Structures are given as C-alpha cells and as structure tokens.
Amino acid sequence: MFMSTRGTPTKTAEISCNSHIILYCTFFMLWNPSDYVIHRYGEWILLMIGEGILSLLIVETVERKAYYFITTFGVLTVIFVQILKFESEPSHAEFHAIWQSFISAMCYSYLMQVLSMALIVFGVTYKLFLNDVVKEAAEDAYDAYGGGSKASRMLAASPTIPDEVTAHVFSIGLSGVVLALELMSLTHCGIEKAFKHMVRPKGSQDETSTPHWPIVIIALFKVGIILVTMTLSQWTTDPATLTICGFCIVLALSITRVMNFFYIHKKEVIQNLSATIRRGVKEKVEKASERASEFGMSAMSAVPL
C-alpha cells in the first residue's frame, strides 16, 4: 500500500500556527508604526470607556437619591479611569512599551485586551445598578396607586439579577481595570526600574542602600487598594454605596500617581526644565553677542578715516 504524503491535521495546524508566529514576529520587527498603533489603542480605549458612559445614559430617569448618586459618581469614576490610562502613557513614542522591546509590546497588547474586557464588564454594572433603582421606584409608585393604576400596570415580569451577583461583577470588573492600569504602567519603565525606585541611590560606594520609604508606603497602599477592590462585594451590595466606593478607589489610585510623580519624577522634570531654560538663555546670549559684534563692526566701518 502506498503511504499518503499529506500531513496529519494536527501537524498541519502546528505548522500553520508556527508560520503565523514567524510572520507576526517578522512583521513586528520590520514594520512597527508605533505612533499609529499607540493612537489606535488610545481610540479603542476611549470607545470602551464610552460604553460605561452609555450605560449611565440609556436608563430611564427617576427622582431618587440613589439614582443621582450612581450617575454622578459613575461619570466621575469613568473620567478618572480615562485620566489614569492616558496619564500613564509616555509623552514620546520611543519611551512607550510598544517601542521598547518585543516582550514589552506583547505584554502591553495582552493587558490592553484585559483592560478592554474589564471596562466592558465594569461599565455594564452601572446599567444594572440603575435598573434596580428604576425598578424600586416603579414598585413604590405601583403600591402608592393601590396596585391597580393603569399607568403603573406592569405587562410582564422582567428577569431580575440578585444584588450579590451584581456586586461581584462590579468588584471583578473594577479589579481588572485597576490591575491592568497598574501593570500597563510597568510595561513602559520595566519591573527592574520600578524596584530601583524603592531604594535610595547611594551617595558613595561605602554607603549601604536604604529603602525609599515614601515609595515603599505608596506601593503598599496600592496593594491595599487592590485587595479592597477585590473584596468590595463582601462588604456591601448596595448599588449607591458600591458606586461611591468605586469612585474612592479610583481617586485614591490617582493620588498615588501624583505622589509617585512628586517623589520620583519631580526631580527629573525640574532638572530637564532647568537644563532647557539654561540652554535657551545661553543661545539667546550668544545671538545677542553676535548681533552686538556685527553692529560694532558696521559702526566702525561707517566711521570715516
């Protein structure tokens, strides 16, 4: 009997997968439009953030305190998430994770997918919160009319989601957002550099390394924020309370970013700014001296001998 020259389906799939990986790596190394990719990633995240805003706007409005709490703090939370995302991005493409190395770019791409899914889950919970508030308002109005008013009559029973399930989904979505944002900021600078920030630089070789306590405390505070976020559904299931807690978590994370800038990047920014100012002043002085010398030469040539 003749043996078939065709490969097995498993072998063919393996060869196809390997060829796709090789083509992707070659494409990444030869043609990497980092500016374009960064811009498109930013637009994609804005689209995912917009889903959260849409979830807050498509629900019917009711005159309830909880409704206004959820909409107000929900919009503020989404705004701070947007600030955290784009504040962590480097100002120049050469400092971005996509431009650093292939591993950094792959990690950043995977974290972008995690952040996108977490933003969708996190945004949908606002709609669930508001639907609960609207349903409670409708039930109260139905009872106020004696349960027989035509205006408040319900046509059919709508499916309900328990508050515990909604609280778990909110906690999971917000935890994914916070973790993805923190890990994405590490892909730009690297884990090694992040750990170096926790140690004060040596003044001389004889000195021993000492912890940079403000940065260590900020890092521990971030760990505490993440743990609280993961266990938030165990503390409360009230929609308004969860929304306010989510806003406080994102606000606290924003404060840690400001403190990191104050203790880590402020000195570098001041040094770069002062160097730029000195360079500009030096150039202006040189130009002024050149003009003065040219004016003196022209004045001397204009004087008759």
Coordinates of N, CA and C in Angstrom, one line a residue, residues 43-231:
E43 N -7.7 55.3 20.9 CA -9.1 55.5 20.4 C -9.9 54.3 20.9
W44 N -9.3 53.1 20.8 CA -10.1 51.9 21.2 C -10.5 52.0 22.7
I45 N -9.5 52.4 23.6 CA -9.8 52.5 25.0 C -10.9 53.6 25.2
L46 N -10.9 54.7 24.5 CA -11.9 55.7 24.6 C -13.3 55.1 24.2
L47 N -13.3 54.2 23.3 CA -14.5 53.5 22.9 C -15.0 52.6 24.0
M48 N -14.1 51.9 24.6 CA -14.5 51.0 25.8 C -15.0 51.9 27.0
I49 N -14.4 53.0 27.2 CA -14.8 53.9 28.3 C -16.2 54.5 28.0
G50 N -16.4 54.7 26.7 CA -17.7 55.3 26.3 C -18.8 54.3 26.6
E51 N -18.6 53.0 26.6 CA -19.6 52.0 26.9 C -20.1 52.2 28.3
G52 N -19.2 52.6 29.2 CA -19.6 52.9 30.6 C -20.5 54.1 30.7
I53 N -20.1 55.2 29.9 CA -20.9 56.4 29.9 C -22.3 56.1 29.3
L54 N -22.3 55.3 28.2 CA -23.6 54.9 27.6 C -24.5 54.1 28.6
S55 N -23.9 53.3 29.4 CA -24.7 52.5 30.3 C -25.4 53.4 31.4
L56 N -24.7 54.6 31.6 CA -25.3 55.5 32.6 C -26.4 56.4 32.0
L57 N -26.4 56.5 30.6 CA -27.4 57.4 30.0 C -28.6 56.7 29.4
I58 N -28.6 55.4 29.1 CA -29.7 54.8 28.4 C -30.8 54.3 29.3
V59 N -30.6 54.5 30.6 CA -31.6 54.0 31.6 C -32.6 55.2 31.9
E60 N -33.8 54.8 32.1 CA -34.8 55.8 32.4 C -34.5 56.6 33.7
T61 N -34.8 57.9 33.7 CA -34.5 58.7 34.8 C -35.7 58.7 35.8
V62 N -35.3 58.6 37.1 CA -36.3 58.6 38.2 C -35.8 59.6 39.2
E63 N -36.7 60.1 40.0 CA -36.4 61.1 41.1 C -36.0 60.3 42.3
R64 N -34.8 59.8 42.3 CA -34.4 59.0 43.5 C -32.9 59.5 43.8
K65 N -32.7 59.5 45.1 CA -31.3 60.0 45.6 C -30.3 59.0 45.1
A66 N -30.6 57.7 45.2 CA -29.6 56.7 44.7 C -29.3 56.8 43.2
Y67 N -30.3 57.2 42.4 CA -30.1 57.3 41.0 C -29.1 58.4 40.7
Y68 N -29.2 59.6 41.4 CA -28.3 60.7 41.2 C -26.9 60.4 41.7
F69 N -26.8 59.6 42.8 CA -25.5 59.2 43.3 C -24.8 58.3 42.3
I70 N -25.5 57.4 41.8 CA -24.9 56.4 40.8 C -24.4 57.1 39.5
T71 N -25.3 58.0 39.0 CA -24.9 58.7 37.8 C -23.8 59.6 38.0
T72 N -23.8 60.4 39.1 CA -22.8 61.4 39.3 C -21.4 60.8 39.6
F73 N -21.4 59.9 40.5 CA -20.1 59.3 40.9 C -19.7 58.3 39.8
G74 N -20.6 57.7 39.1 CA -20.2 56.8 38.0 C -19.5 57.6 36.8
V75 N -20.0 58.8 36.5 CA -19.4 59.6 35.5 C -18.0 60.0 36.0
L76 N -17.9 60.4 37.2 CA -16.6 60.9 37.8 C -15.6 59.7 37.8
T77 N -16.1 58.5 38.1 CA -15.2 57.3 38.1 C -14.7 57.1 36.7
V78 N -15.5 57.1 35.7 CA -15.1 56.9 34.3 C -14.1 57.9 33.9
I79 N -14.3 59.2 34.3 CA -13.4 60.3 33.9 C -12.0 60.0 34.5
F80 N -12.0 59.6 35.8 CA -10.7 59.3 36.5 C -10.0 58.1 35.9
V81 N -10.8 57.1 35.4 CA -10.2 56.0 34.7 C -9.5 56.4 33.4
Q82 N -10.2 57.3 32.7 CA -9.6 57.8 31.5 C -8.3 58.6 31.8
I83 N -8.3 59.4 32.9 CA -7.1 60.2 33.2 C -6.0 59.2 33.6
L84 N -6.3 58.2 34.4 CA -5.2 57.2 34.8 C -4.6 56.5 33.6
K85 N -5.5 56.2 32.6 CA -5.0 55.5 31.4 C -4.0 56.3 30.6
F86 N -4.4 57.5 30.3 CA -3.6 58.3 29.4 C -2.5 59.1 30.2
E87 N -2.6 59.2 31.5 CA -1.5 59.8 32.3 C -0.3 58.9 32.4
S88 N -0.6 57.6 32.3 CA 0.5 56.7 32.4 C 1.2 56.5 31.1
E89 N 0.7 57.0 30.0 CA 1.3 56.8 28.7 C 2.5 57.8 28.6
P90 N 3.7 57.4 28.1 CA 4.8 58.3 27.9 C 4.4 59.4 26.9
S91 N 5.1 60.5 27.0 CA 4.8 61.6 26.1 C 5.4 61.4 24.7
H92 N 6.4 60.5 24.6 CA 7.1 60.3 23.3 C 7.0 58.8 23.0
A93 N 7.0 58.4 21.7 CA 6.8 57.0 21.3 C 8.0 56.2 21.7
E94 N 9.2 56.8 21.7 CA 10.4 55.9 22.0 C 10.4 55.5 23.4
F95 N 9.6 56.0 24.3 CA 9.6 55.6 25.7 C 8.4 54.6 25.9
H96 N 7.6 54.4 24.9 CA 6.4 53.5 25.1 C 6.8 52.1 25.0
A97 N 6.0 51.2 25.7 CA 6.3 49.8 25.7 C 6.3 49.2 24.3
I98 N 5.5 49.7 23.4 CA 5.5 49.1 22.1 C 6.8 49.3 21.4
W99 N 7.5 50.4 21.7 CA 8.8 50.7 21.1 C 10.0 50.1 21.9
Q100 N 9.8 49.7 23.2 CA 10.9 49.2 24.0 C 11.5 47.9 23.5
S101 N 10.6 46.9 23.4 CA 11.1 45.6 23.0 C 9.9 44.8 22.6
F102 N 10.1 43.6 22.0 CA 9.0 42.7 21.6 C 8.2 42.2 22.8
I103 N 8.9 41.8 23.9 CA 8.2 41.3 25.1 C 7.4 42.4 25.7
S104 N 7.9 43.6 25.8 CA 7.1 44.7 26.4 C 5.9 45.0 25.5
A105 N 6.0 45.0 24.2 CA 4.9 45.2 23.3 C 3.9 44.1 23.4
M106 N 4.3 42.9 23.6 CA 3.3 41.8 23.7 C 2.6 41.9 25.0
C107 N 3.3 42.2 26.1 CA 2.6 42.3 27.4 C 1.6 43.5 27.4
Y108 N 2.0 44.6 26.8 CA 1.1 45.7 26.7 C -0.1 45.4 25.9
S109 N 0.1 44.6 24.8 CA -1.1 44.3 24.0 C -2.0 43.4 24.7
Y110 N -1.5 42.4 25.5 CA -2.4 41.5 26.2 C -3.1 42.3 27.4
L111 N -2.4 43.2 28.0 CA -3.0 44.0 29.1 C -4.1 44.9 28.5
M112 N -3.9 45.4 27.3 CA -4.9 46.2 26.6 C -6.2 45.4 26.4
Q113 N -6.0 44.1 26.0 CA -7.2 43.3 25.9 C -7.9 43.0 27.2
V114 N -7.1 42.8 28.3 CA -7.7 42.6 29.6 C -8.4 43.9 30.1
L115 N -7.8 45.0 29.8 CA -8.4 46.3 30.2 C -9.7 46.5 29.5
S116 N -9.7 46.2 28.2 CA -10.9 46.4 27.4 C -12.1 45.5 27.9
M117 N -11.8 44.3 28.2 CA -12.9 43.4 28.7 C -13.3 43.9 30.1
A118 N -12.4 44.3 30.9 CA -12.7 44.8 32.3 C -13.6 46.0 32.2
L119 N -13.3 46.9 31.3 CA -14.1 48.2 31.1 C -15.5 47.9 30.7
I120 N -15.6 46.9 29.8 CA -17.0 46.5 29.4 C -17.8 45.9 30.6
V121 N -17.2 45.0 31.3 CA -17.9 44.4 32.5 C -18.2 45.5 33.5
F122 N -17.2 46.4 33.8 CA -17.3 47.4 34.8 C -18.4 48.4 34.4
G123 N -18.5 48.8 33.1 CA -19.5 49.7 32.6 C -20.9 49.2 32.6
V124 N -21.1 47.9 32.3 CA -22.4 47.3 32.3 C -23.0 47.3 33.7
T125 N -22.2 47.2 34.7 CA -22.8 47.1 36.1 C -23.5 48.4 36.5
Y126 N -23.1 49.5 35.9 CA -23.8 50.8 36.2 C -25.3 50.7 35.7
K127 N -25.4 50.1 34.5 CA -26.8 49.9 34.0 C -27.6 49.0 34.9
L128 N -27.0 47.9 35.4 CA -27.7 47.0 36.4 C -28.0 47.8 37.6
F129 N -27.1 48.6 38.1 CA -27.4 49.4 39.3 C -28.6 50.3 39.1
L130 N -28.6 51.0 38.0 CA -29.7 51.9 37.7 C -31.0 51.2 37.4
N131 N -30.9 50.1 36.8 CA -32.2 49.3 36.6 C -32.8 48.9 37.9
D132 N -32.0 48.5 38.9 CA -32.5 48.2 40.2 C -33.2 49.4 40.8
V133 N -32.6 50.6 40.7 CA -33.2 51.8 41.3 C -34.5 52.1 40.6
V134 N -34.5 52.0 39.2 CA -35.8 52.3 38.5 C -36.9 51.3 38.8
K135 N -36.5 50.0 39.0 CA -37.5 49.0 39.3 C -38.1 49.3 40.7
E136 N -37.2 49.7 41.7 CA -37.7 50.0 43.0 C -38.7 51.2 43.0
A137 N -38.3 52.2 42.2 CA -39.2 53.4 42.0 C -40.5 53.0 41.4
A138 N -40.5 52.1 40.4 CA -41.8 51.7 39.8 C -42.6 50.9 40.7
E139 N -42.0 50.0 41.5 CA -42.8 49.3 42.5 C -43.4 50.2 43.6
D140 N -42.6 51.2 44.0 CA -43.2 52.1 45.0 C -44.4 52.9 44.4
A141 N -44.2 53.3 43.2 CA -45.3 54.0 42.5 C -46.5 53.1 42.3
Y142 N -46.3 51.9 42.0 CA -47.4 50.9 41.9 C -48.1 50.7 43.2
D143 N -47.4 50.6 44.3 CA -48.0 50.5 45.6 C -48.7 51.7 46.0
A144 N -48.2 52.9 45.6 CA -48.8 54.1 46.0 C -50.2 54.3 45.3
Y145 N -50.3 53.8 44.1 CA -51.6 53.9 43.4 C -52.5 52.7 43.8
G146 N -52.2 52.0 44.8 CA -53.1 50.9 45.2 C -52.9 49.6 44.4
G147 N -51.9 49.6 43.5 CA -51.7 48.4 42.7 C -52.6 48.2 41.6
G148 N -53.5 49.1 41.3 CA -54.4 48.9 40.2 C -54.4 50.0 39.2
S149 N -53.5 51.0 39.3 CA -53.5 52.1 38.3 C -53.0 51.6 36.9
K150 N -53.7 52.1 35.9 CA -53.3 51.7 34.5 C -52.0 52.2 34.2
A151 N -51.6 53.4 34.7 CA -50.3 54.0 34.4 C -49.1 53.2 34.9
S152 N -49.4 52.5 36.0 CA -48.3 51.8 36.7 C -48.4 50.3 36.5
R153 N -49.3 49.8 35.7 CA -49.5 48.4 35.5 C -48.3 47.8 34.7
M154 N -47.8 46.7 35.2 CA -46.7 46.0 34.6 C -47.2 44.9 33.6
L155 N -46.7 44.9 32.4 CA -47.2 44.0 31.4 C -46.7 42.6 31.6
A156 N -45.4 42.4 32.0 CA -44.8 41.1 32.2 C -43.7 41.2 33.2
A157 N -43.4 40.1 33.9 CA -42.3 40.1 34.8 C -41.0 40.1 34.1
S158 N -40.1 41.0 34.5 CA -38.8 41.1 33.9 C -37.8 40.3 34.7
P159 N -36.8 39.8 34.1 CA -35.8 39.0 34.8 C -35.0 39.9 35.8
T160 N -34.7 39.3 37.0 CA -34.0 40.1 38.0 C -32.7 39.4 38.3
I161 N -31.7 40.2 38.6 CA -30.4 39.8 38.9 C -30.1 40.1 40.4
P162 N -29.8 39.2 41.2 CA -29.6 39.4 42.6 C -28.5 40.5 42.9
D163 N -28.7 41.3 43.9 CA -27.7 42.3 44.3 C -26.3 41.7 44.5
E164 N -26.2 40.5 45.1 CA -24.9 39.9 45.4 C -24.2 39.6 44.1
V165 N -24.9 39.1 43.0 CA -24.2 38.9 41.7 C -23.8 40.1 41.1
T166 N -24.6 41.2 41.1 CA -24.2 42.5 40.6 C -23.0 43.0 41.3
A167 N -23.0 42.9 42.6 CA -21.8 43.4 43.4 C -20.5 42.6 43.0
H168 N -20.7 41.3 42.9 CA -19.5 40.5 42.5 C -19.0 40.9 41.1
V169 N -19.9 41.1 40.1 CA -19.5 41.6 38.8 C -18.8 42.9 38.8
F170 N -19.3 43.8 39.6 CA -18.7 45.2 39.8 C -17.3 45.1 40.4
S171 N -17.2 44.3 41.4 CA -15.9 44.1 42.0 C -14.9 43.5 41.1
I172 N -15.3 42.5 40.3 CA -14.4 41.8 39.4 C -14.0 42.8 38.3
G173 N -14.9 43.5 37.7 CA -14.6 44.5 36.7 C -13.7 45.6 37.1
L174 N -14.0 46.2 38.3 CA -13.1 47.2 38.8 C -11.7 46.7 39.1
S175 N -11.6 45.5 39.7 CA -10.3 44.9 40.0 C -9.5 44.7 38.7
G176 N -10.2 44.2 37.6 CA -9.5 44.1 36.4 C -9.0 45.4 35.8
V177 N -9.8 46.4 36.0 CA -9.4 47.8 35.5 C -8.2 48.3 36.2
V178 N -8.2 48.2 37.6 CA -7.1 48.7 38.4 C -5.8 47.9 38.2
L179 N -5.9 46.6 38.1 CA -4.7 45.7 37.9 C -4.1 46.0 36.5
A180 N -5.0 46.1 35.5 CA -4.5 46.3 34.1 C -3.8 47.7 34.0
L181 N -4.4 48.7 34.7 CA -3.8 50.0 34.6 C -2.4 50.1 35.3
E182 N -2.3 49.4 36.4 CA -1.0 49.4 37.1 C 0.0 48.6 36.4
L183 N -0.3 47.4 35.8 CA 0.6 46.6 35.1 C 1.0 47.3 33.8
M184 N 0.1 48.0 33.2 CA 0.5 48.7 31.9 C 1.5 49.8 32.1
S185 N 1.4 50.4 33.3 CA 2.4 51.5 33.6 C 3.8 50.8 33.8
L186 N 3.8 49.6 34.3 CA 5.1 48.9 34.5 C 5.7 48.5 33.2
T187 N 4.9 48.2 32.1 CA 5.5 47.8 30.8 C 6.3 48.9 30.2
H188 N 6.1 50.1 30.6 CA 6.8 51.3 30.0 C 8.2 51.4 30.6
C189 N 8.3 51.3 31.9 CA 9.5 51.5 32.6 C 10.2 50.2 32.9
G190 N 9.5 49.2 33.1 CA 10.1 47.9 33.4 C 10.0 47.6 34.9
I191 N 10.0 46.4 35.3 CA 9.8 46.0 36.7 C 11.1 46.3 37.5
E192 N 12.3 46.1 36.8 CA 13.6 46.3 37.5 C 13.7 47.8 37.9
K193 N 13.3 48.7 37.0 CA 13.4 50.1 37.3 C 12.4 50.5 38.4
A194 N 11.2 49.9 38.4 CA 10.3 50.2 39.4 C 10.8 49.8 40.8
F195 N 11.5 48.6 40.9 CA 12.0 48.2 42.2 C 13.2 49.1 42.6
K196 N 13.9 49.6 41.6 CA 15.0 50.5 41.9 C 14.5 51.8 42.6
H197 N 13.3 52.2 42.2 CA 12.8 53.4 42.8 C 12.5 53.3 44.3
M198 N 12.4 52.0 44.8 CA 12.1 51.8 46.2 C 13.4 51.9 47.0
V199 N 14.5 52.0 46.4 CA 15.8 52.1 47.1 C 16.4 53.5 46.8
R200 N 16.9 54.1 47.9 CA 17.6 55.4 47.6 C 18.9 55.2 47.0
P201 N 19.3 56.0 46.0 CA 20.6 55.9 45.4 C 21.7 56.1 46.4
K202 N 22.8 55.4 46.2 CA 24.0 55.5 47.1 C 24.7 56.8 46.8
G203 N 25.1 57.6 47.9 CA 26.0 58.7 47.7 C 27.4 58.4 47.4
S204 N 27.8 57.2 47.9 CA 29.2 56.7 47.6 C 29.1 55.2 47.7
Q205 N 30.2 54.6 47.3 CA 30.2 53.1 47.4 C 30.3 52.5 48.8
D206 N 30.7 53.3 49.7 CA 30.8 52.8 51.1 C 29.4 52.8 51.8
E207 N 28.5 53.6 51.3 CA 27.2 53.7 51.9 C 26.3 52.5 51.6
T208 N 25.5 52.1 52.5 CA 24.6 51.0 52.3 C 23.2 51.5 51.7
S209 N 22.6 50.7 50.9 CA 21.3 51.0 50.3 C 20.2 51.1 51.4
T210 N 19.4 52.1 51.4 CA 18.3 52.3 52.3 C 17.0 52.4 51.6
P211 N 16.0 51.8 52.1 CA 14.7 51.9 51.4 C 14.2 53.3 51.3
H212 N 13.6 53.6 50.1 CA 13.0 54.9 49.9 C 11.5 54.8 50.4
W213 N 11.4 55.1 51.7 CA 10.1 54.8 52.4 C 8.9 55.4 51.8
P214 N 8.9 56.6 51.3 CA 7.7 57.1 50.7 C 7.2 56.3 49.5
I215 N 8.1 55.8 48.7 CA 7.7 55.0 47.5 C 7.3 53.6 48.0
V216 N 7.9 53.1 49.1 CA 7.5 51.8 49.6 C 6.1 51.8 50.2
I217 N 5.8 52.9 50.9 CA 4.5 53.1 51.5 C 3.4 53.2 50.4
I218 N 3.8 54.0 49.4 CA 2.8 54.2 48.3 C 2.5 52.8 47.6
A219 N 3.6 52.0 47.4 CA 3.4 50.7 46.8 C 2.5 49.8 47.7
L220 N 2.8 49.8 49.0 CA 1.9 49.0 49.9 C 0.5 49.5 49.9
F221 N 0.3 50.8 49.8 CA -1.0 51.4 49.7 C -1.7 51.0 48.5
K222 N -1.0 50.9 47.4 CA -1.6 50.3 46.1 C -2.1 48.9 46.3
V223 N -1.2 48.1 46.9 CA -1.6 46.7 47.2 C -2.9 46.7 48.0
G224 N -3.0 47.5 49.1 CA -4.2 47.6 49.9 C -5.4 48.0 49.0
I225 N -5.2 48.9 48.1 CA -6.3 49.4 47.2 C -6.8 48.2 46.4
I226 N -5.9 47.4 45.9 CA -6.3 46.3 45.0 C -7.0 45.2 45.8
L227 N -6.5 45.0 47.1 CA -7.2 44.0 47.9 C -8.6 44.4 48.3
V228 N -8.8 45.7 48.6 CA -10.1 46.2 49.0 C -11.0 46.1 47.7
T229 N -10.5 46.4 46.6 CA -11.3 46.3 45.4 C -11.8 44.9 45.1
M230 N -10.9 43.9 45.3 CA -11.2 42.5 45.1 C -12.3 42.0 46.1
T231 N -12.3 42.5 47.3 CA -13.2 42.1 48.3 C -14.3 43.1 48.5

